[in-house]
mmCIF file of C-alpha atoms in Angstrom:
data_model
loop_
_atom_site.group_PDB
_atom_site.id
_atom_site.type_symbol
_atom_site.label_atom_id
_atom_site.label_comp_id
_atom_site.label_asym_id
_atom_site.label_seq_id
_atom_site.Cartn_x
_atom_site.Cartn_y
_atom_site.Cartn_z
ATOM 1 C CA MET A 298 406.248 53.461 45.595
ATOM 2 C CA ARG A 299 404.441 50.462 46.330
ATOM 3 C CA ASP A 300 402.890 50.261 49.567
ATOM 4 C CA VAL A 301 404.873 47.354 50.986
ATOM 5 C CA PRO A 302 402.847 45.574 53.607
ATOM 6 C CA SER A 303 400.462 45.336 51.014
ATOM 7 C CA THR A 304 402.500 42.262 49.259
ATOM 8 C CA ALA A 305 402.397 38.828 50.101
ATOM 9 C CA PHE A 306 405.892 38.733 51.161
ATOM 10 C CA ALA A 307 406.268 41.432 53.177
ATOM 11 C CA ARG A 308 402.960 39.593 55.323
ATOM 12 C CA VAL A 309 404.703 36.678 55.396
ATOM 13 C CA LEU A 310 407.836 37.787 56.536
ATOM 14 C CA LEU A 311 405.982 40.360 59.398
ATOM 15 C CA TRP A 312 403.809 37.234 60.234
ATOM 16 C CA LEU A 313 406.977 35.022 60.929
ATOM 17 C CA PHE A 314 408.859 37.855 62.653
ATOM 18 C CA VAL A 315 405.771 38.044 65.038
ATOM 19 C CA ILE A 316 405.539 34.358 65.634
ATOM 20 C CA ASN A 317 409.175 33.546 66.342
ATOM 21 C CA LEU A 318 409.735 36.898 68.397
ATOM 22 C CA GLY A 319 407.171 35.590 70.817
ATOM 23 C CA ILE A 320 408.538 31.941 70.664
ATOM 24 C CA ALA A 321 412.239 33.128 71.650
ATOM 25 C CA LEU A 322 410.629 35.482 74.185
ATOM 26 C CA GLY A 323 408.752 32.601 75.652
ATOM 27 C CA ALA A 324 411.385 30.307 75.382
ATOM 28 C CA GLY A 325 414.099 32.742 77.134
ATOM 29 C CA LEU A 326 411.419 33.341 80.178
ATOM 30 C CA PHE A 327 411.352 29.757 80.687
ATOM 31 C CA GLU A 328 414.824 29.115 80.514
ATOM 32 C CA SER A 329 415.405 32.558 82.966
ATOM 33 C CA ARG A 330 413.100 31.474 85.512
ATOM 34 C CA ILE A 331 413.121 27.538 85.480
ATOM 35 C CA VAL A 332 416.497 26.229 84.125
ATOM 36 C CA VAL A 333 419.477 29.100 84.901
ATOM 37 C CA PRO A 334 418.479 28.666 88.686
ATOM 38 C CA GLN A 335 419.654 25.071 88.516
ATOM 39 C CA TRP A 336 423.016 26.640 86.388
ATOM 40 C CA LEU A 337 423.911 29.741 89.059
ATOM 41 C CA VAL A 338 422.548 27.520 92.387
ATOM 42 C CA HIS A 339 421.619 29.665 95.429
ATOM 43 C CA SER A 340 422.343 28.230 99.019
ATOM 44 C CA PRO A 341 419.581 29.679 100.894
ATOM 45 C CA ASP A 342 421.917 28.567 104.084
ATOM 46 C CA THR A 343 424.950 30.567 102.981
ATOM 47 C CA GLY A 344 423.545 32.684 100.775
ATOM 48 C CA SER A 345 425.930 32.447 98.555
ATOM 49 C CA TYR A 346 426.149 31.086 94.894
ATOM 50 C CA PHE A 347 427.699 28.371 92.813
ATOM 51 C CA TRP A 348 428.160 28.018 89.190
ATOM 52 C CA ASP A 349 427.507 24.569 87.701
ATOM 53 C CA ALA A 350 429.170 24.493 84.114
ATOM 54 C CA GLU A 351 428.602 20.752 83.901
ATOM 55 C CA ALA A 352 424.889 21.317 84.368
ATOM 56 C CA VAL A 353 425.017 23.910 81.416
ATOM 57 C CA ARG A 354 427.130 22.030 79.248
ATOM 58 C CA GLU A 355 424.491 18.766 79.980
ATOM 59 C CA ALA A 356 421.457 20.872 79.029
ATOM 60 C CA ASN A 357 423.741 22.189 75.830
ATOM 61 C CA THR A 358 420.570 24.738 75.044
ATOM 62 C CA GLY A 359 422.263 26.254 72.252
ATOM 63 C CA VAL A 360 422.577 23.308 69.952
ATOM 64 C CA ARG A 361 419.350 21.824 71.139
ATOM 65 C CA PHE A 362 416.904 24.902 71.222
ATOM 66 C CA TRP A 363 418.682 28.160 70.321
ATOM 67 C CA ALA A 364 420.240 27.685 67.042
ATOM 68 C CA TYR A 365 417.104 26.264 65.602
ATOM 69 C CA VAL A 366 414.826 29.301 66.832
ATOM 70 C CA THR A 367 417.291 32.555 67.499
ATOM 71 C CA THR A 368 420.680 32.107 66.276
ATOM 72 C CA GLY A 369 419.578 31.616 62.833
ATOM 73 C CA PRO A 370 416.093 31.811 62.158
ATOM 74 C CA LEU A 371 415.032 34.853 64.028
ATOM 75 C CA THR A 372 418.592 37.082 63.072
ATOM 76 C CA ILE A 373 417.747 36.289 59.627
ATOM 77 C CA LEU A 374 414.038 38.026 60.159
ATOM 78 C CA THR A 375 415.024 40.658 62.339
ATOM 79 C CA LEU A 376 417.625 41.504 59.203
ATOM 80 C CA ALA A 377 414.860 41.169 56.599
ATOM 81 C CA ASN A 378 412.062 42.729 58.790
ATOM 82 C CA LEU A 379 414.269 45.937 58.859
ATOM 83 C CA ILE A 380 414.888 45.968 55.104
ATOM 84 C CA VAL A 381 411.338 45.607 54.630
ATOM 85 C CA ALA A 382 409.996 48.198 57.272
ATOM 86 C CA TRP A 383 412.571 50.719 55.993
ATOM 87 C CA ARG A 384 411.138 50.854 52.865
ATOM 88 C CA SER A 385 407.458 50.971 54.132
ATOM 89 C CA ARG A 386 405.378 53.847 54.336
ATOM 90 C CA GLY A 387 402.159 54.721 56.645
ATOM 91 C CA PRO A 388 401.765 54.241 60.315
ATOM 92 C CA LEU A 389 402.838 51.118 60.935
ATOM 93 C CA ARG A 390 406.649 52.009 59.372
ATOM 94 C CA ARG A 391 407.695 53.414 62.546
ATOM 95 C CA TRP A 392 406.199 50.526 64.797
ATOM 96 C CA TRP A 393 408.009 47.814 62.685
ATOM 97 C CA LEU A 394 411.064 49.430 62.530
ATOM 98 C CA THR A 395 410.940 49.562 66.418
ATOM 99 C CA ALA A 396 410.125 46.196 66.735
ATOM 100 C CA ALA A 397 413.411 45.268 63.923
ATOM 101 C CA ILE A 398 415.810 47.604 65.707
ATOM 102 C CA ALA A 399 414.857 46.613 69.248
ATOM 103 C CA GLU A 400 415.313 43.058 68.279
ATOM 104 C CA LEU A 401 418.318 43.812 66.357
ATOM 105 C CA VAL A 402 420.071 45.480 69.510
ATOM 106 C CA GLY A 403 419.164 41.955 71.180
ATOM 107 C CA ARG A 404 420.431 40.002 68.353
ATOM 108 C CA VAL A 405 423.835 42.108 68.064
ATOM 109 C CA MET A 406 424.344 41.793 72.498
ATOM 110 C CA THR A 407 423.663 37.982 71.924
ATOM 111 C CA PHE A 408 426.304 37.599 69.609
ATOM 112 C CA ALA A 409 428.885 40.053 70.943
ATOM 113 C CA TYR A 410 428.483 39.521 74.297
ATOM 114 C CA PHE A 411 425.509 36.362 75.479
ATOM 115 C CA ILE A 412 427.180 33.702 73.469
ATOM 116 C CA PRO A 413 430.922 34.035 73.669
ATOM 117 C CA THR A 414 430.261 34.615 77.541
ATOM 118 C CA MET A 415 427.887 31.697 78.082
ATOM 119 C CA ILE A 416 430.826 29.500 75.997
ATOM 120 C CA GLU A 417 433.503 30.802 78.448
ATOM 121 C CA LEU A 418 431.134 29.796 81.432
ATOM 122 C CA MET A 419 430.352 26.394 80.130
ATOM 123 C CA GLY A 420 434.228 25.772 79.638
ATOM 124 C CA GLY A 421 434.568 25.921 83.421
ATOM 125 C CA SER A 422 437.641 26.839 83.541
ATOM 126 C CA LEU A 423 437.330 30.127 85.532
ATOM 127 C CA PRO A 424 437.933 29.877 88.734
ATOM 128 C CA GLN A 425 434.289 29.527 90.943
ATOM 129 C CA THR A 426 434.144 33.003 92.511
ATOM 130 C CA GLU A 427 434.774 34.945 88.954
ATOM 131 C CA ALA A 428 432.381 32.469 86.990
ATOM 132 C CA VAL A 429 429.788 33.254 89.823
ATOM 133 C CA GLU A 430 430.569 37.321 88.800
ATOM 134 C CA VAL A 431 430.485 36.651 85.278
ATOM 135 C CA ALA A 432 427.393 34.375 85.485
ATOM 136 C CA GLN A 433 425.253 37.038 87.720
ATOM 137 C CA GLN A 434 426.310 39.777 85.125
ATOM 138 C CA TRP A 435 424.951 37.512 82.468
ATOM 139 C CA VAL A 436 421.560 36.871 83.956
ATOM 140 C CA GLY A 437 421.482 40.856 84.798
ATOM 141 C CA LEU A 438 421.745 41.493 81.120
ATOM 142 C CA ASN A 439 419.835 38.777 79.931
ATOM 143 C CA SER A 440 416.882 40.848 81.860
ATOM 144 C CA VAL A 441 417.445 43.640 79.419
ATOM 145 C CA ARG A 442 417.692 41.093 76.562
ATOM 146 C CA HIS A 443 414.046 40.036 77.773
ATOM 147 C CA ALA A 444 412.961 44.158 78.229
ATOM 148 C CA LEU A 445 414.256 44.603 74.519
ATOM 149 C CA GLY A 446 412.103 41.025 73.641
ATOM 150 C CA ILE A 447 409.174 42.460 75.205
ATOM 151 C CA VAL A 448 409.086 46.171 73.173
ATOM 152 C CA ALA A 449 409.801 44.351 69.749
ATOM 153 C CA LEU A 450 407.005 41.537 70.311
ATOM 154 C CA LEU A 451 404.524 44.601 71.097
ATOM 155 C CA ALA A 452 405.729 46.799 68.301
ATOM 156 C CA ALA A 453 405.408 44.287 65.829
ATOM 157 C CA LEU A 454 402.061 43.184 66.784
ATOM 158 C CA LYS A 455 400.903 47.112 66.960
ATOM 159 C CA ALA A 456 402.772 47.081 63.273
ATOM 160 C CA PHE A 457 401.072 43.191 62.374
ATOM 161 C CA SER A 458 397.367 45.092 62.978
ATOM 162 C CA LEU A 459 398.272 48.358 61.462
ATOM 163 C CA ALA A 460 399.444 46.016 58.504
ATOM 164 C CA TYR A 461 395.728 44.617 58.080
ATOM 165 C CA ALA A 462 393.709 48.270 58.776
ATOM 166 C CA GLN A 463 395.969 49.531 55.846
ATOM 167 C CA ARG A 464 395.402 46.714 53.606
ATOM 168 C CA ARG A 465 391.682 47.650 54.129
ATOM 169 C CA GLU A 466 392.028 51.313 53.491
ATOM 170 C CA MET B 163 391.924 50.906 70.600
ATOM 171 C CA LEU B 164 391.621 49.385 73.921
ATOM 172 C CA SER B 165 390.245 46.017 72.486
ATOM 173 C CA LEU B 166 393.014 45.920 70.112
ATOM 174 C CA PHE B 167 395.741 46.174 72.752
ATOM 175 C CA ILE B 168 393.965 43.797 74.685
ATOM 176 C CA VAL B 169 393.825 41.187 71.688
ATOM 177 C CA ALA B 170 397.500 41.718 70.875
ATOM 178 C CA LEU B 171 398.497 41.364 74.298
ATOM 179 C CA ALA B 172 396.707 37.912 74.701
ATOM 180 C CA GLY B 173 398.262 36.842 71.522
ATOM 181 C CA ALA B 174 401.715 37.990 72.629
ATOM 182 C CA LEU B 175 401.160 35.486 75.968
ATOM 183 C CA ALA B 176 399.724 32.860 73.947
ATOM 184 C CA LEU B 177 403.220 32.958 71.911
ATOM 185 C CA ILE B 178 405.337 33.131 75.446
ATOM 186 C CA GLY B 179 403.440 29.951 76.545
ATOM 187 C CA LEU B 180 404.312 28.254 73.148
ATOM 188 C CA GLY B 181 408.080 29.229 73.335
ATOM 189 C CA GLY B 182 407.920 27.956 76.947
ATOM 190 C CA GLY B 183 406.552 24.579 75.920
ATOM 191 C CA LEU B 184 408.903 24.168 72.644
ATOM 192 C CA TYR B 185 412.078 25.090 74.845
ATOM 193 C CA GLU B 186 410.357 22.863 77.608
ATOM 194 C CA THR B 187 409.770 19.605 75.380
ATOM 195 C CA SER B 188 413.557 20.471 73.500
ATOM 196 C CA VAL B 189 415.512 20.869 76.077
ATOM 197 C CA VAL B 190 414.149 19.850 79.058
ATOM 198 C CA ASP B 191 412.205 16.794 78.416
ATOM 199 C CA ARG B 192 414.946 15.351 76.501
ATOM 200 C CA SER B 193 417.211 15.266 79.366
ATOM 201 C CA TRP B 194 415.118 14.370 82.580
ATOM 202 C CA PRO B 195 414.122 10.458 81.368
ATOM 203 C CA ASP B 196 417.888 9.650 82.177
ATOM 204 C CA LYS B 197 418.344 11.629 85.068
ATOM 205 C CA PRO B 198 415.014 12.212 86.848
ATOM 206 C CA GLU B 199 416.341 14.461 89.929
ATOM 207 C CA LEU B 200 416.570 17.221 87.250
ATOM 208 C CA ILE B 201 412.644 17.720 87.538
ATOM 209 C CA GLN B 202 412.276 16.624 91.130
ATOM 210 C CA PRO B 203 412.228 20.264 93.410
ATOM 211 C CA GLY B 204 412.586 17.734 96.347
ATOM 212 C CA ARG B 205 416.000 16.650 94.989
ATOM 213 C CA GLY B 206 417.321 20.340 94.033
ATOM 214 C CA GLY B 207 415.554 19.820 90.967
ATOM 215 C CA LEU B 208 413.786 22.354 88.904
ATOM 216 C CA SER B 209 410.012 23.257 89.242
ATOM 217 C CA ARG B 210 408.115 24.156 85.917
ATOM 218 C CA ARG B 211 404.887 25.337 87.724
ATOM 219 C CA TYR B 212 406.952 28.635 88.423
ATOM 220 C CA PHE B 213 406.522 29.456 84.583
ATOM 221 C CA TRP B 214 403.383 27.712 83.764
ATOM 222 C CA ILE B 215 401.032 29.096 86.713
ATOM 223 C CA PRO B 216 401.989 33.040 85.899
ATOM 224 C CA ALA B 217 402.244 32.209 82.021
ATOM 225 C CA HIS B 218 398.788 30.516 81.601
ATOM 226 C CA THR B 219 396.834 32.472 84.558
ATOM 227 C CA ALA B 220 398.081 35.942 82.481
ATOM 228 C CA PHE B 221 397.312 34.436 79.367
ATOM 229 C CA GLU B 222 393.535 33.330 80.382
ATOM 230 C CA ILE B 223 392.751 36.882 82.165
ATOM 231 C CA ALA B 224 393.837 38.458 78.916
ATOM 232 C CA LEU B 225 392.002 36.269 76.357
ATOM 233 C CA ILE B 226 389.138 36.239 78.680
ATOM 234 C CA ALA B 227 389.455 40.600 78.911
ATOM 235 C CA ALA B 228 389.687 39.719 75.149
ATOM 236 C CA LEU B 229 386.376 38.400 74.605
ATOM 237 C CA VAL B 230 384.695 40.657 76.886
ATOM 238 C CA ALA B 231 385.995 43.824 74.808
ATOM 239 C CA THR B 232 385.190 42.008 71.461
ATOM 240 C CA TRP B 233 382.021 40.713 72.151
ATOM 241 C CA SER B 234 380.069 42.351 69.781
ATOM 242 C CA ALA B 235 382.150 42.033 66.697
ATOM 243 C CA VAL B 236 380.914 38.498 65.937
ATOM 244 C CA THR B 237 383.935 37.166 63.471
ATOM 245 C CA VAL B 238 386.550 38.479 66.268
ATOM 246 C CA ARG B 239 384.832 36.407 68.992
ATOM 247 C CA GLU B 240 384.517 33.106 66.710
ATOM 248 C CA TRP B 241 388.411 33.428 66.707
ATOM 249 C CA LEU B 242 388.595 33.885 70.491
ATOM 250 C CA LEU B 243 386.262 31.205 71.235
ATOM 251 C CA ILE B 244 388.310 29.147 68.795
ATOM 252 C CA ALA B 245 391.693 30.019 71.066
ATOM 253 C CA LEU B 246 389.951 29.496 74.206
ATOM 254 C CA VAL B 247 388.524 25.783 73.179
ATOM 255 C CA SER B 248 391.959 24.793 72.409
ATOM 256 C CA HIS B 249 393.290 26.312 74.958
ATOM 257 C CA VAL B 250 390.912 24.889 77.423
ATOM 258 C CA VAL B 251 391.283 20.986 76.001
ATOM 259 C CA MET B 252 394.795 21.502 76.357
ATOM 260 C CA ARG B 253 394.309 22.386 79.821
ATOM 261 C CA LEU B 254 392.137 19.779 80.891
ATOM 262 C CA TRP B 255 394.334 17.319 79.370
ATOM 263 C CA SER B 256 396.864 18.496 81.468
ATOM 264 C CA ALA B 257 394.767 18.735 84.825
ATOM 265 C CA PHE B 258 393.654 14.911 84.298
ATOM 266 C CA ASP B 259 396.550 13.382 82.323
ATOM 267 C CA PHE B 260 400.000 15.090 81.982
ATOM 268 C CA ILE B 261 400.181 17.081 85.925
ATOM 269 C CA PRO B 262 399.220 13.739 87.735
ATOM 270 C CA LYS B 263 401.643 11.565 86.033
ATOM 271 C CA ALA B 264 404.533 14.597 86.638
ATOM 272 C CA LEU B 265 403.631 14.511 90.030
ATOM 273 C CA SER B 266 404.222 11.102 90.496
ATOM 274 C CA PHE B 267 407.832 11.689 88.501
ATOM 275 C CA GLU B 268 408.505 14.342 90.401
ATOM 276 C CA LYS B 269 407.872 12.537 93.905
ATOM 277 C CA ALA B 270 409.299 9.258 93.040
ATOM 278 C CA ASP B 271 412.287 8.000 94.245
ATOM 279 C CA PRO B 272 414.379 8.289 91.048
ATOM 280 C CA ALA B 273 415.974 4.767 90.942
ATOM 281 C CA THR B 274 412.157 3.298 90.512
ATOM 282 C CA ILE B 275 411.175 5.423 87.466
ATOM 283 C CA ALA B 276 411.618 3.707 84.259
ATOM 284 C CA PRO B 277 413.615 5.648 81.549
ATOM 285 C CA ASP B 278 411.007 4.102 79.082
ATOM 286 C CA ALA B 279 407.656 5.291 81.036
ATOM 287 C CA ALA B 280 409.509 8.703 81.424
ATOM 288 C CA ARG B 281 409.863 8.966 77.255
ATOM 289 C CA ARG B 282 406.554 7.868 76.742
ATOM 290 C CA TRP B 283 405.258 10.919 78.859
ATOM 291 C CA THR B 284 407.538 13.275 77.464
ATOM 292 C CA ARG B 285 406.513 12.053 73.841
ATOM 293 C CA ARG B 286 402.987 12.528 74.485
ATOM 294 C CA SER B 287 403.407 15.818 76.133
ATOM 295 C CA ARG B 288 404.823 17.055 72.772
ATOM 296 C CA LEU B 289 401.197 16.576 71.217
ATOM 297 C CA ARG B 290 399.819 19.645 73.645
ATOM 298 C CA LEU B 291 402.294 21.600 71.336
ATOM 299 C CA PRO B 292 399.978 21.822 68.194
ATOM 300 C CA LEU B 293 396.843 23.098 70.611
ATOM 301 C CA ASP B 294 398.951 25.681 71.665
ATOM 302 C CA LEU B 295 400.029 26.500 68.215
ATOM 303 C CA LEU B 296 396.302 26.425 67.223
ATOM 304 C CA THR B 297 395.329 28.935 70.030
ATOM 305 C CA CYS B 298 398.370 31.335 69.033
ATOM 306 C CA ILE B 299 396.975 31.265 65.367
ATOM 307 C CA ALA B 300 393.458 31.842 66.401
ATOM 308 C CA VAL B 301 394.134 34.824 68.330
ATOM 309 C CA LEU B 302 396.478 36.255 65.567
ATOM 310 C CA ALA B 303 393.274 35.846 63.110
ATOM 311 C CA ALA B 304 391.199 37.790 65.948
ATOM 312 C CA LEU B 305 393.691 40.739 65.797
ATOM 313 C CA ILE B 306 393.496 40.508 61.818
ATOM 314 C CA ASP B 307 389.812 40.728 62.159
ATOM 315 C CA LEU B 308 389.665 43.661 65.124
ATOM 316 C CA ALA B 309 392.355 45.387 62.691
ATOM 317 C CA THR B 310 390.071 45.022 59.572
ATOM 318 C CA GLN B 311 387.233 46.184 61.357
ATOM 319 C CA THR B 312 388.582 49.354 63.669
#
């Protein structure tokens, strides 16, 4: 059995996975910290929240950004890295698998919950009180998704360094 | 082992900055020239500094720590210095060109902002992304170099 990371294809997959994970995490953190407060607006005077579905539709982040960064590319890279990591051996295997599995959980959460829920929230058909509750839950679970992204990125970087350390041996 | 972790952390933070920049140029910069209130905190708009100040500070601390931790490894140090130079060029360009203009857009009466001038700013702002990408690649190259030495 060949040492998988020594193949150029496997190394390219790991390079792309690391870069895409980092970009997705940075973009997600930017969105959460800067853009989401424009959608789920907090009023300091009353302490209440307001869900602005129109602002989300105008931002249209799914089409403008996420489709090109995560929906297609990161999903494919996660699955490809999972397969190659599974077939790899040596000390990097568990780090590579940890990264791929952590991101796979994030991808499943995205397709099963985050995308359909946001489409429903963007529609603006929910009553305001219900929309705020659903949006607050979305924001809370998004923090879990960020945590998975951090685990995946750090584990992928560890696998990345081990792949090159192994190559020398 | 610690130096590997510090360089990997610097790489992660560099990539996070690149991701934030790509999102900003793809989503925020595409919208605000036609609706300047979007980037005017005084009118309820967003404030990008709440991402960039912690993101840049964390990356710069990690990069300096990585340089200190790997100073004796010549080739690793060279890659990290390339990352430092590209990051410093981007930061100085921002400090003396982009940020002053951005602040004037943020404070101006939206009716007085010419959409064409705003779009020129957003187009030029994209030119910072290749510098961010170079920083990322240089830190990852340093990580590879360090991994092959330890």
